[in-house]
């Protein structure tokens, strides 16, 4: 019985990693993180400047900073510093973005 429970527990653990998610937040830059969560004109300019100098874009959602997977960074280049809604897979503190769009509402 213990083996069955252990197998089910381990299977559940693997099944929950890499969950698909729809999240709202702001595209910021790794060095600035939550500082640009407001998405003001100044925030947008700073994020664009930092990313153009080699900084990595990140997603800030509910005060948490998520790294954007390297293969998904091009998908956010048109929304740097802006509030967005993304669809993708979250694995720990990294999100692999499948699609991104300007947010129409953030709660």
PDB file of C-alpha atoms in Angstrom:
ATOM      1  CA  UNK A   1       0.000   0.000   0.000  1.00  0.00           C
ATOM      2  CA  UNK A   2       2.861   2.378   0.849  1.00  0.00           C
ATOM      3  CA  UNK A   3       4.386   1.805  -2.598  1.00  0.00           C
ATOM      4  CA  UNK A   4       1.097   2.679  -4.271  1.00  0.00           C
ATOM      5  CA  UNK A   5       0.762   5.901  -2.280  1.00  0.00           C
ATOM      6  CA  UNK A   6       4.383   6.845  -2.991  1.00  0.00           C
ATOM      7  CA  UNK A   7       3.920   6.198  -6.706  1.00  0.00           C
ATOM      8  CA  UNK A   8       0.752   8.306  -6.794  1.00  0.00           C
ATOM      9  CA  UNK A   9       2.466  11.111  -4.853  1.00  0.00           C
ATOM     10  CA  UNK A  10       5.475  11.182  -7.170  1.00  0.00           C
ATOM     11  CA  UNK A  11       3.227  11.051 -10.233  1.00  0.00           C
ATOM     12  CA  UNK A  12       1.221  13.988  -8.930  1.00  0.00           C
ATOM     13  CA  UNK A  13       4.414  15.968  -8.332  1.00  0.00           C
ATOM     14  CA  UNK A  14       5.581  15.490 -11.913  1.00  0.00           C
ATOM     15  CA  UNK A  15       2.144  16.226 -13.317  1.00  0.00           C
ATOM     16  CA  UNK A  16       1.995  19.622 -11.587  1.00  0.00           C
ATOM     17  CA  UNK A  17       5.363  20.899 -12.777  1.00  0.00           C
ATOM     18  CA  UNK A  18       5.114  22.985 -15.920  1.00  0.00           C
ATOM     19  CA  UNK A  19       1.469  23.965 -15.487  1.00  0.00           C
ATOM     20  CA  UNK A  20      -0.214  25.924 -18.260  1.00  0.00           C
ATOM     21  CA  UNK A  21      -1.369  29.297 -17.052  1.00  0.00           C
ATOM     22  CA  UNK A  22      -2.901  32.575 -18.080  1.00  0.00           C
ATOM     23  CA  UNK A  23      -1.368  35.398 -16.075  1.00  0.00           C
ATOM     24  CA  UNK A  24      -1.658  39.162 -15.991  1.00  0.00           C
ATOM     25  CA  UNK A  25       1.261  41.375 -15.087  1.00  0.00           C
ATOM     26  CA  UNK A  26       3.879  43.745 -16.399  1.00  0.00           C
ATOM     27  CA  UNK A  27       6.891  43.063 -18.585  1.00  0.00           C
ATOM     28  CA  UNK A  28       9.856  44.520 -16.711  1.00  0.00           C
ATOM     29  CA  UNK A  29      13.611  43.987 -16.797  1.00  0.00           C
ATOM     30  CA  UNK A  30      15.520  41.607 -14.512  1.00  0.00           C
ATOM     31  CA  UNK A  31      17.583  44.324 -12.823  1.00  0.00           C
ATOM     32  CA  UNK A  32      14.560  46.483 -12.065  1.00  0.00           C
ATOM     33  CA  UNK A  33      12.007  43.763 -11.300  1.00  0.00           C
ATOM     34  CA  UNK A  34       8.900  45.071  -9.520  1.00  0.00           C
ATOM     35  CA  UNK A  35      10.083  48.689  -9.768  1.00  0.00           C
ATOM     36  CA  UNK A  36       8.302  49.050 -13.133  1.00  0.00           C
ATOM     37  CA  UNK A  37       5.088  47.236 -12.232  1.00  0.00           C
ATOM     38  CA  UNK A  38       3.106  50.466 -12.715  1.00  0.00           C
ATOM     39  CA  UNK A  39       3.746  50.551 -16.483  1.00  0.00           C
ATOM     40  CA  UNK A  40       3.995  54.354 -16.646  1.00  0.00           C
ATOM     41  CA  UNK A  41       5.597  56.071 -19.640  1.00  0.00           C
ATOM     42  CA  UNK A  42       8.825  56.382 -17.623  1.00  0.00           C
ATOM     43  CA  UNK A  43       8.664  52.656 -16.725  1.00  0.00           C
ATOM     44  CA  UNK A  44       8.218  51.694 -20.379  1.00  0.00           C
ATOM     45  CA  UNK A  45      11.168  53.864 -21.456  1.00  0.00           C
ATOM     46  CA  UNK A  46      13.440  52.429 -18.749  1.00  0.00           C
ATOM     47  CA  UNK A  47      12.546  48.806 -19.516  1.00  0.00           C
ATOM     48  CA  UNK A  48      13.134  49.343 -23.250  1.00  0.00           C
ATOM     49  CA  UNK A  49      16.481  51.016 -22.538  1.00  0.00           C
ATOM     50  CA  UNK A  50      17.641  48.276 -20.147  1.00  0.00           C
ATOM     51  CA  UNK A  51      16.614  45.433 -22.464  1.00  0.00           C
ATOM     52  CA  UNK A  52      18.289  47.131 -25.449  1.00  0.00           C
ATOM     53  CA  UNK A  53      21.500  47.164 -23.362  1.00  0.00           C
ATOM     54  CA  UNK A  54      21.303  43.427 -22.776  1.00  0.00           C
ATOM     55  CA  UNK A  55      19.003  43.128 -19.770  1.00  0.00           C
ATOM     56  CA  UNK A  56      16.625  40.186 -19.660  1.00  0.00           C
ATOM     57  CA  UNK A  57      12.877  40.837 -19.794  1.00  0.00           C
ATOM     58  CA  UNK A  58      10.847  39.392 -16.911  1.00  0.00           C
ATOM     59  CA  UNK A  59       7.161  39.092 -16.065  1.00  0.00           C
ATOM     60  CA  UNK A  60       6.025  40.716 -12.819  1.00  0.00           C
ATOM     61  CA  UNK A  61       2.696  39.271 -11.680  1.00  0.00           C
ATOM     62  CA  UNK A  62       1.143  39.889  -8.249  1.00  0.00           C
ATOM     63  CA  UNK A  63       4.484  41.137  -6.938  1.00  0.00           C
ATOM     64  CA  UNK A  64       6.387  38.003  -8.025  1.00  0.00           C
ATOM     65  CA  UNK A  65       9.091  38.161 -10.691  1.00  0.00           C
ATOM     66  CA  UNK A  66       9.088  35.349 -13.267  1.00  0.00           C
ATOM     67  CA  UNK A  67      12.016  34.802 -15.589  1.00  0.00           C
ATOM     68  CA  UNK A  68      10.960  34.513 -19.234  1.00  0.00           C
ATOM     69  CA  UNK A  69      12.402  31.476 -20.984  1.00  0.00           C
ATOM     70  CA  UNK A  70      15.111  32.366 -23.503  1.00  0.00           C
ATOM     71  CA  UNK A  71      13.096  31.039 -26.440  1.00  0.00           C
ATOM     72  CA  UNK A  72      10.095  33.231 -25.521  1.00  0.00           C
ATOM     73  CA  UNK A  73      11.861  36.593 -25.055  1.00  0.00           C
ATOM     74  CA  UNK A  74      11.218  37.708 -28.642  1.00  0.00           C
ATOM     75  CA  UNK A  75       7.485  37.391 -27.982  1.00  0.00           C
ATOM     76  CA  UNK A  76       7.577  40.274 -25.473  1.00  0.00           C
ATOM     77  CA  UNK A  77       9.755  42.737 -27.401  1.00  0.00           C
ATOM     78  CA  UNK A  78       6.713  44.769 -28.534  1.00  0.00           C
ATOM     79  CA  UNK A  79       5.226  45.056 -25.019  1.00  0.00           C
ATOM     80  CA  UNK A  80       8.278  45.938 -22.913  1.00  0.00           C
ATOM     81  CA  UNK A  81       7.223  47.874 -19.821  1.00  0.00           C
ATOM     82  CA  UNK A  82       3.527  47.352 -20.511  1.00  0.00           C
ATOM     83  CA  UNK A  83       0.767  45.560 -18.634  1.00  0.00           C
ATOM     84  CA  UNK A  84       0.064  42.264 -20.394  1.00  0.00           C
ATOM     85  CA  UNK A  85      -1.789  38.988 -20.263  1.00  0.00           C
ATOM     86  CA  UNK A  86       0.342  35.969 -21.113  1.00  0.00           C
ATOM     87  CA  UNK A  87      -0.492  32.349 -21.783  1.00  0.00           C
ATOM     88  CA  UNK A  88       2.230  29.826 -21.183  1.00  0.00           C
ATOM     89  CA  UNK A  89       3.698  27.236 -18.887  1.00  0.00           C
ATOM     90  CA  UNK A  90       5.063  28.080 -15.474  1.00  0.00           C
ATOM     91  CA  UNK A  91       7.866  25.967 -14.075  1.00  0.00           C
ATOM     92  CA  UNK A  92       9.069  27.311 -10.727  1.00  0.00           C
ATOM     93  CA  UNK A  93       9.995  30.941 -11.308  1.00  0.00           C
ATOM     94  CA  UNK A  94      10.246  30.649 -15.106  1.00  0.00           C
ATOM     95  CA  UNK A  95       7.455  31.121 -17.623  1.00  0.00           C
ATOM     96  CA  UNK A  96       7.589  29.790 -21.186  1.00  0.00           C
ATOM     97  CA  UNK A  97       5.276  32.217 -22.956  1.00  0.00           C
ATOM     98  CA  UNK A  98       3.133  30.833 -25.753  1.00  0.00           C
ATOM     99  CA  UNK A  99       1.227  34.080 -26.442  1.00  0.00           C
ATOM    100  CA  UNK A 100       1.174  37.610 -25.072  1.00  0.00           C
ATOM    101  CA  UNK A 101      -1.144  40.560 -25.505  1.00  0.00           C
ATOM    102  CA  UNK A 102      -1.711  43.974 -23.996  1.00  0.00           C
ATOM    103  CA  UNK A 103      -3.883  43.640 -20.903  1.00  0.00           C
ATOM    104  CA  UNK A 104      -7.321  45.176 -21.016  1.00  0.00           C
ATOM    105  CA  UNK A 105      -7.900  44.778 -17.292  1.00  0.00           C
ATOM    106  CA  UNK A 106      -5.749  43.910 -14.297  1.00  0.00           C
ATOM    107  CA  UNK A 107      -7.223  43.169 -10.902  1.00  0.00           C
TER     108      UNK A 107
END
